[in-house]
Amino acid sequence: FNDDMAELQSAFILAVALVFLLMGLLFDSIALPFSVLPTIAFAIVGAKWAFSIFGVQMDLLGAVGMIVLAGIVVNNGIVLVDRILRLENRGMPRESAVIQAVSDRLRPVVMTALTTIVGLLPIALSKPTGEGFNFQGLAVGVAGGLAFTTFFTLWTVPLLYTLLRDLGDYFQGLFRRKTAPVSS
């Protein structure tokens, strides 16, 4: 069991690294994926709380659920950041683009999360029979993590996006001043 859990932890780390690389390619930025990655931490916290609330032990299928959750929860953040970028590329100021993007994506983000959570509830609420595989841990972890992180995605991703873009603009301004030719 411990060997399997260690292997699944390695798979989780690999999944997060691959998600980060893919977001870097999608956003054409190294910094912007950091505005979405914290959603994974919120998902883990939510999953742990759900395990406690439901009284379900983390098992191997629950650990597999955490790997799946790492891929699922970043989707809402990616959709949000992509919408912000598209609005900014159309010439909208950053603050307006962030507000408009959250407004545009609020309903789809909540609807997709709710449909997934509701779809997992029958498995999460089922009682294990002792025969075959028990998917309760997977369902509880994914549903709890997704519920918790959906709320935080809608305010942390825009906040982190804005902070990272402002920080990037600041450092670009510093770099331009240092490399600007000195006029005589």
PDB file of C-alpha atoms in Angstrom:
ATOM      1  CA  PHE A   1       0.000   0.000   0.000  1.00  0.00           C
ATOM      2  CA  ASN A   2       2.780   2.441   0.940  1.00  0.00           C
ATOM      3  CA  ASP A   3       4.675   1.678  -2.270  1.00  0.00           C
ATOM      4  CA  ASP A   4       1.521   2.247  -4.323  1.00  0.00           C
ATOM      5  CA  MET A   5       0.815   5.526  -2.523  1.00  0.00           C
ATOM      6  CA  ALA A   6       4.391   6.719  -3.128  1.00  0.00           C
ATOM      7  CA  GLU A   7       4.007   5.873  -6.793  1.00  0.00           C
ATOM      8  CA  LEU A   8       0.722   7.779  -6.971  1.00  0.00           C
ATOM      9  CA  GLN A   9       2.340  10.788  -5.272  1.00  0.00           C
ATOM     10  CA  SER A  10       5.010  10.758  -7.979  1.00  0.00           C
ATOM     11  CA  ALA A  11       2.269  10.534 -10.607  1.00  0.00           C
ATOM     12  CA  PHE A  12       0.511  13.510  -8.975  1.00  0.00           C
ATOM     13  CA  ILE A  13       3.688  15.605  -9.104  1.00  0.00           C
ATOM     14  CA  LEU A  14       4.212  14.621 -12.734  1.00  0.00           C
ATOM     15  CA  ALA A  15       0.598  15.538 -13.527  1.00  0.00           C
ATOM     16  CA  VAL A  16       1.018  18.983 -11.963  1.00  0.00           C
ATOM     17  CA  ALA A  17       4.281  19.526 -13.878  1.00  0.00           C
ATOM     18  CA  LEU A  18       2.647  18.532 -17.166  1.00  0.00           C
ATOM     19  CA  VAL A  19      -0.331  20.789 -16.469  1.00  0.00           C
ATOM     20  CA  PHE A  20       2.086  23.652 -15.754  1.00  0.00           C
ATOM     21  CA  LEU A  21       3.976  23.054 -19.018  1.00  0.00           C
ATOM     22  CA  LEU A  22       0.773  22.860 -21.021  1.00  0.00           C
ATOM     23  CA  MET A  23      -0.518  26.097 -19.493  1.00  0.00           C
ATOM     24  CA  GLY A  24       2.824  27.751 -20.242  1.00  0.00           C
ATOM     25  CA  LEU A  25       2.386  26.817 -23.889  1.00  0.00           C
ATOM     26  CA  LEU A  26      -1.266  27.863 -23.970  1.00  0.00           C
ATOM     27  CA  PHE A  27      -0.655  31.241 -22.336  1.00  0.00           C
ATOM     28  CA  ASP A  28       2.726  31.757 -24.025  1.00  0.00           C
ATOM     29  CA  SER A  29       4.045  32.708 -20.594  1.00  0.00           C
ATOM     30  CA  ILE A  30       5.993  31.181 -17.746  1.00  0.00           C
ATOM     31  CA  ALA A  31       4.376  33.423 -15.114  1.00  0.00           C
ATOM     32  CA  LEU A  32       0.658  33.123 -15.963  1.00  0.00           C
ATOM     33  CA  PRO A  33       0.346  29.407 -15.082  1.00  0.00           C
ATOM     34  CA  PHE A  34       1.170  30.451 -11.513  1.00  0.00           C
ATOM     35  CA  SER A  35      -2.163  32.300 -11.442  1.00  0.00           C
ATOM     36  CA  VAL A  36      -3.978  28.979 -12.025  1.00  0.00           C
ATOM     37  CA  LEU A  37      -1.834  26.440 -10.139  1.00  0.00           C
ATOM     38  CA  PRO A  38      -3.025  27.481  -6.650  1.00  0.00           C
ATOM     39  CA  THR A  39      -6.423  26.038  -7.557  1.00  0.00           C
ATOM     40  CA  ILE A  40      -4.807  22.606  -7.147  1.00  0.00           C
ATOM     41  CA  ALA A  41      -3.848  23.447  -3.553  1.00  0.00           C
ATOM     42  CA  PHE A  42      -7.419  24.573  -2.838  1.00  0.00           C
ATOM     43  CA  ALA A  43      -8.684  21.330  -4.369  1.00  0.00           C
ATOM     44  CA  ILE A  44      -6.465  19.249  -2.076  1.00  0.00           C
ATOM     45  CA  VAL A  45      -7.698  21.174   0.976  1.00  0.00           C
ATOM     46  CA  GLY A  46     -11.304  20.705  -0.138  1.00  0.00           C
ATOM     47  CA  ALA A  47     -10.761  17.000  -0.749  1.00  0.00           C
ATOM     48  CA  LYS A  48      -9.212  16.510   2.693  1.00  0.00           C
ATOM     49  CA  TRP A  49     -12.139  18.315   4.307  1.00  0.00           C
ATOM     50  CA  ALA A  50     -14.572  16.181   2.321  1.00  0.00           C
ATOM     51  CA  PHE A  51     -12.808  13.009   3.479  1.00  0.00           C
ATOM     52  CA  SER A  52     -13.179  14.224   7.076  1.00  0.00           C
ATOM     53  CA  ILE A  53     -16.804  15.301   6.728  1.00  0.00           C
ATOM     54  CA  PHE A  54     -17.874  12.060   5.033  1.00  0.00           C
ATOM     55  CA  GLY A  55     -15.697   9.909   7.310  1.00  0.00           C
ATOM     56  CA  VAL A  56     -14.032   8.258   4.316  1.00  0.00           C
ATOM     57  CA  GLN A  57     -10.436   7.056   4.406  1.00  0.00           C
ATOM     58  CA  MET A  58      -8.019   8.017   1.643  1.00  0.00           C
ATOM     59  CA  ASP A  59      -7.347   4.847  -0.337  1.00  0.00           C
ATOM     60  CA  LEU A  60      -5.630   4.097  -3.629  1.00  0.00           C
ATOM     61  CA  LEU A  61      -8.658   5.084  -5.700  1.00  0.00           C
ATOM     62  CA  GLY A  62      -8.940   8.280  -3.647  1.00  0.00           C
ATOM     63  CA  ALA A  63      -5.308   9.036  -4.558  1.00  0.00           C
ATOM     64  CA  VAL A  64      -6.131   8.391  -8.219  1.00  0.00           C
ATOM     65  CA  GLY A  65      -8.996  10.851  -7.751  1.00  0.00           C
ATOM     66  CA  MET A  66      -6.505  13.478  -6.572  1.00  0.00           C
ATOM     67  CA  ILE A  67      -4.537  13.068  -9.809  1.00  0.00           C
ATOM     68  CA  VAL A  68      -7.747  13.433 -11.813  1.00  0.00           C
ATOM     69  CA  LEU A  69      -8.708  16.429  -9.684  1.00  0.00           C
ATOM     70  CA  ALA A  70      -5.409  18.171 -10.506  1.00  0.00           C
ATOM     71  CA  GLY A  71      -6.392  18.103 -14.167  1.00  0.00           C
ATOM     72  CA  ILE A  72     -10.030  19.032 -13.642  1.00  0.00           C
ATOM     73  CA  VAL A  73      -9.670  22.039 -11.363  1.00  0.00           C
ATOM     74  CA  VAL A  74      -7.255  23.938 -13.588  1.00  0.00           C
ATOM     75  CA  ASN A  75      -9.794  23.942 -16.429  1.00  0.00           C
ATOM     76  CA  ASN A  76     -11.893  26.714 -14.895  1.00  0.00           C
ATOM     77  CA  GLY A  77      -8.787  28.817 -14.253  1.00  0.00           C
ATOM     78  CA  ILE A  78      -7.562  28.292 -17.812  1.00  0.00           C
ATOM     79  CA  VAL A  79     -10.944  29.331 -19.212  1.00  0.00           C
ATOM     80  CA  LEU A  80     -10.917  32.435 -17.021  1.00  0.00           C
ATOM     81  CA  VAL A  81      -7.360  33.516 -17.871  1.00  0.00           C
ATOM     82  CA  ASP A  82      -7.914  32.817 -21.570  1.00  0.00           C
ATOM     83  CA  ARG A  83     -10.986  35.073 -21.537  1.00  0.00           C
ATOM     84  CA  ILE A  84      -9.050  37.842 -19.774  1.00  0.00           C
ATOM     85  CA  LEU A  85      -6.221  37.599 -22.318  1.00  0.00           C
ATOM     86  CA  ARG A  86      -8.639  37.720 -25.244  1.00  0.00           C
ATOM     87  CA  LEU A  87     -10.365  40.804 -23.851  1.00  0.00           C
ATOM     88  CA  GLU A  88      -7.025  42.524 -23.219  1.00  0.00           C
ATOM     89  CA  ASN A  89      -5.898  41.696 -26.753  1.00  0.00           C
ATOM     90  CA  ARG A  90      -9.015  43.476 -28.016  1.00  0.00           C
ATOM     91  CA  GLY A  91      -7.791  46.611 -26.253  1.00  0.00           C
ATOM     92  CA  MET A  92      -9.793  46.415 -23.049  1.00  0.00           C
ATOM     93  CA  PRO A  93      -7.975  47.732 -19.952  1.00  0.00           C
ATOM     94  CA  ARG A  94      -6.813  44.997 -17.570  1.00  0.00           C
ATOM     95  CA  GLU A  95      -9.217  45.831 -14.736  1.00  0.00           C
ATOM     96  CA  SER A  96     -12.214  45.900 -17.064  1.00  0.00           C
ATOM     97  CA  ALA A  97     -11.071  42.707 -18.796  1.00  0.00           C
ATOM     98  CA  VAL A  98     -10.805  40.865 -15.467  1.00  0.00           C
ATOM     99  CA  ILE A  99     -14.260  41.995 -14.327  1.00  0.00           C
ATOM    100  CA  GLN A 100     -15.825  41.193 -17.703  1.00  0.00           C
ATOM    101  CA  ALA A 101     -14.125  37.772 -17.901  1.00  0.00           C
ATOM    102  CA  VAL A 102     -15.351  36.745 -14.451  1.00  0.00           C
ATOM    103  CA  SER A 103     -18.838  37.946 -15.362  1.00  0.00           C
ATOM    104  CA  ASP A 104     -18.747  36.062 -18.676  1.00  0.00           C
ATOM    105  CA  ARG A 105     -17.429  32.805 -17.206  1.00  0.00           C
ATOM    106  CA  LEU A 106     -19.198  32.702 -13.825  1.00  0.00           C
ATOM    107  CA  ARG A 107     -22.227  30.756 -15.015  1.00  0.00           C
ATOM    108  CA  PRO A 108     -20.335  28.178 -17.140  1.00  0.00           C
ATOM    109  CA  VAL A 109     -17.786  27.565 -14.364  1.00  0.00           C
ATOM    110  CA  VAL A 110     -20.454  27.061 -11.714  1.00  0.00           C
ATOM    111  CA  MET A 111     -22.639  24.925 -13.991  1.00  0.00           C
ATOM    112  CA  THR A 112     -19.844  22.548 -15.011  1.00  0.00           C
ATOM    113  CA  ALA A 113     -18.655  22.184 -11.427  1.00  0.00           C
ATOM    114  CA  LEU A 114     -22.165  21.540 -10.120  1.00  0.00           C
ATOM    115  CA  THR A 115     -22.957  18.949 -12.776  1.00  0.00           C
ATOM    116  CA  THR A 116     -19.753  17.072 -11.966  1.00  0.00           C
ATOM    117  CA  ILE A 117     -20.364  17.247  -8.204  1.00  0.00           C
ATOM    118  CA  VAL A 118     -23.996  16.163  -8.510  1.00  0.00           C
ATOM    119  CA  GLY A 119     -22.957  13.346 -10.834  1.00  0.00           C
ATOM    120  CA  LEU A 120     -20.493  12.084  -8.203  1.00  0.00           C
ATOM    121  CA  LEU A 121     -22.898  12.323  -5.253  1.00  0.00           C
ATOM    122  CA  PRO A 122     -24.515   8.884  -5.702  1.00  0.00           C
ATOM    123  CA  ILE A 123     -21.089   7.242  -5.545  1.00  0.00           C
ATOM    124  CA  ALA A 124     -19.920   9.488  -2.696  1.00  0.00           C
ATOM    125  CA  LEU A 125     -23.024   8.735  -0.623  1.00  0.00           C
ATOM    126  CA  SER A 126     -23.083   5.004  -1.343  1.00  0.00           C
ATOM    127  CA  LYS A 127     -22.135   2.466   1.293  1.00  0.00           C
ATOM    128  CA  PRO A 128     -19.338   0.089   0.309  1.00  0.00           C
ATOM    129  CA  THR A 129     -20.485  -3.513  -0.038  1.00  0.00           C
ATOM    130  CA  GLY A 130     -17.053  -5.027   0.443  1.00  0.00           C
ATOM    131  CA  GLU A 131     -17.193  -6.672  -2.960  1.00  0.00           C
ATOM    132  CA  GLY A 132     -15.193  -5.322  -5.887  1.00  0.00           C
ATOM    133  CA  PHE A 133     -13.790  -1.826  -6.110  1.00  0.00           C
ATOM    134  CA  ASN A 134     -14.953   0.926  -3.789  1.00  0.00           C
ATOM    135  CA  PHE A 135     -15.077   4.223  -5.687  1.00  0.00           C
ATOM    136  CA  GLN A 136     -16.422   6.202  -2.746  1.00  0.00           C
ATOM    137  CA  GLY A 137     -13.018   7.708  -1.883  1.00  0.00           C
ATOM    138  CA  LEU A 138     -12.491   8.832  -5.461  1.00  0.00           C
ATOM    139  CA  ALA A 139     -15.957  10.405  -5.659  1.00  0.00           C
ATOM    140  CA  VAL A 140     -15.709  12.121  -2.253  1.00  0.00           C
ATOM    141  CA  GLY A 141     -12.248  13.516  -3.010  1.00  0.00           C
ATOM    142  CA  VAL A 142     -13.084  14.797  -6.485  1.00  0.00           C
ATOM    143  CA  ALA A 143     -16.479  16.239  -5.492  1.00  0.00           C
ATOM    144  CA  GLY A 144     -15.150  17.883  -2.308  1.00  0.00           C
ATOM    145  CA  GLY A 145     -12.058  19.263  -3.994  1.00  0.00           C
ATOM    146  CA  LEU A 146     -14.016  20.584  -6.951  1.00  0.00           C
ATOM    147  CA  ALA A 147     -16.660  22.220  -4.746  1.00  0.00           C
ATOM    148  CA  PHE A 148     -14.069  23.959  -2.599  1.00  0.00           C
ATOM    149  CA  THR A 149     -11.823  25.113  -5.419  1.00  0.00           C
ATOM    150  CA  THR A 150     -14.642  26.392  -7.658  1.00  0.00           C
ATOM    151  CA  PHE A 151     -15.448  29.090  -5.126  1.00  0.00           C
ATOM    152  CA  PHE A 152     -11.810  30.134  -4.786  1.00  0.00           C
ATOM    153  CA  THR A 153     -11.083  29.978  -8.512  1.00  0.00           C
ATOM    154  CA  LEU A 154     -13.476  32.821  -9.182  1.00  0.00           C
ATOM    155  CA  TRP A 155     -11.584  35.268  -6.987  1.00  0.00           C
ATOM    156  CA  THR A 156      -8.015  33.969  -6.580  1.00  0.00           C
ATOM    157  CA  VAL A 157      -7.259  33.374 -10.272  1.00  0.00           C
ATOM    158  CA  PRO A 158      -8.201  36.946 -11.312  1.00  0.00           C
ATOM    159  CA  LEU A 159      -6.329  38.337  -8.304  1.00  0.00           C
ATOM    160  CA  LEU A 160      -3.176  36.334  -8.991  1.00  0.00           C
ATOM    161  CA  TYR A 161      -3.423  37.070 -12.711  1.00  0.00           C
ATOM    162  CA  THR A 162      -3.540  40.806 -12.024  1.00  0.00           C
ATOM    163  CA  LEU A 163      -0.680  40.642  -9.514  1.00  0.00           C
ATOM    164  CA  LEU A 164       1.525  38.606 -11.847  1.00  0.00           C
ATOM    165  CA  ARG A 165       0.832  40.856 -14.839  1.00  0.00           C
ATOM    166  CA  ASP A 166       1.503  43.985 -12.760  1.00  0.00           C
ATOM    167  CA  LEU A 167       4.714  42.439 -11.434  1.00  0.00           C
ATOM    168  CA  GLY A 168       5.737  41.521 -14.985  1.00  0.00           C
ATOM    169  CA  ASP A 169       5.042  45.059 -16.179  1.00  0.00           C
ATOM    170  CA  TYR A 170       7.104  46.445 -13.297  1.00  0.00           C
ATOM    171  CA  PHE A 171      10.114  44.262 -14.119  1.00  0.00           C
ATOM    172  CA  GLN A 172       9.812  45.012 -17.831  1.00  0.00           C
ATOM    173  CA  GLY A 173       9.875  48.714 -16.991  1.00  0.00           C
ATOM    174  CA  LEU A 174      13.007  48.222 -14.878  1.00  0.00           C
ATOM    175  CA  PHE A 175      14.668  46.197 -17.621  1.00  0.00           C
ATOM    176  CA  ARG A 176      13.838  48.793 -20.275  1.00  0.00           C
ATOM    177  CA  ARG A 177      15.260  51.614 -18.141  1.00  0.00           C
ATOM    178  CA  LYS A 178      18.503  49.723 -17.528  1.00  0.00           C
ATOM    179  CA  THR A 179      18.978  48.775 -21.183  1.00  0.00           C
ATOM    180  CA  ALA A 180      17.880  52.089 -22.686  1.00  0.00           C
ATOM    181  CA  PRO A 181      20.717  53.894 -24.434  1.00  0.00           C
ATOM    182  CA  VAL A 182      22.078  56.894 -22.595  1.00  0.00           C
ATOM    183  CA  SER A 183      21.717  60.051 -24.679  1.00  0.00           C
ATOM    184  CA  SER A 184      24.511  62.600 -24.595  1.00  0.00           C
TER     185      SER A 184
END
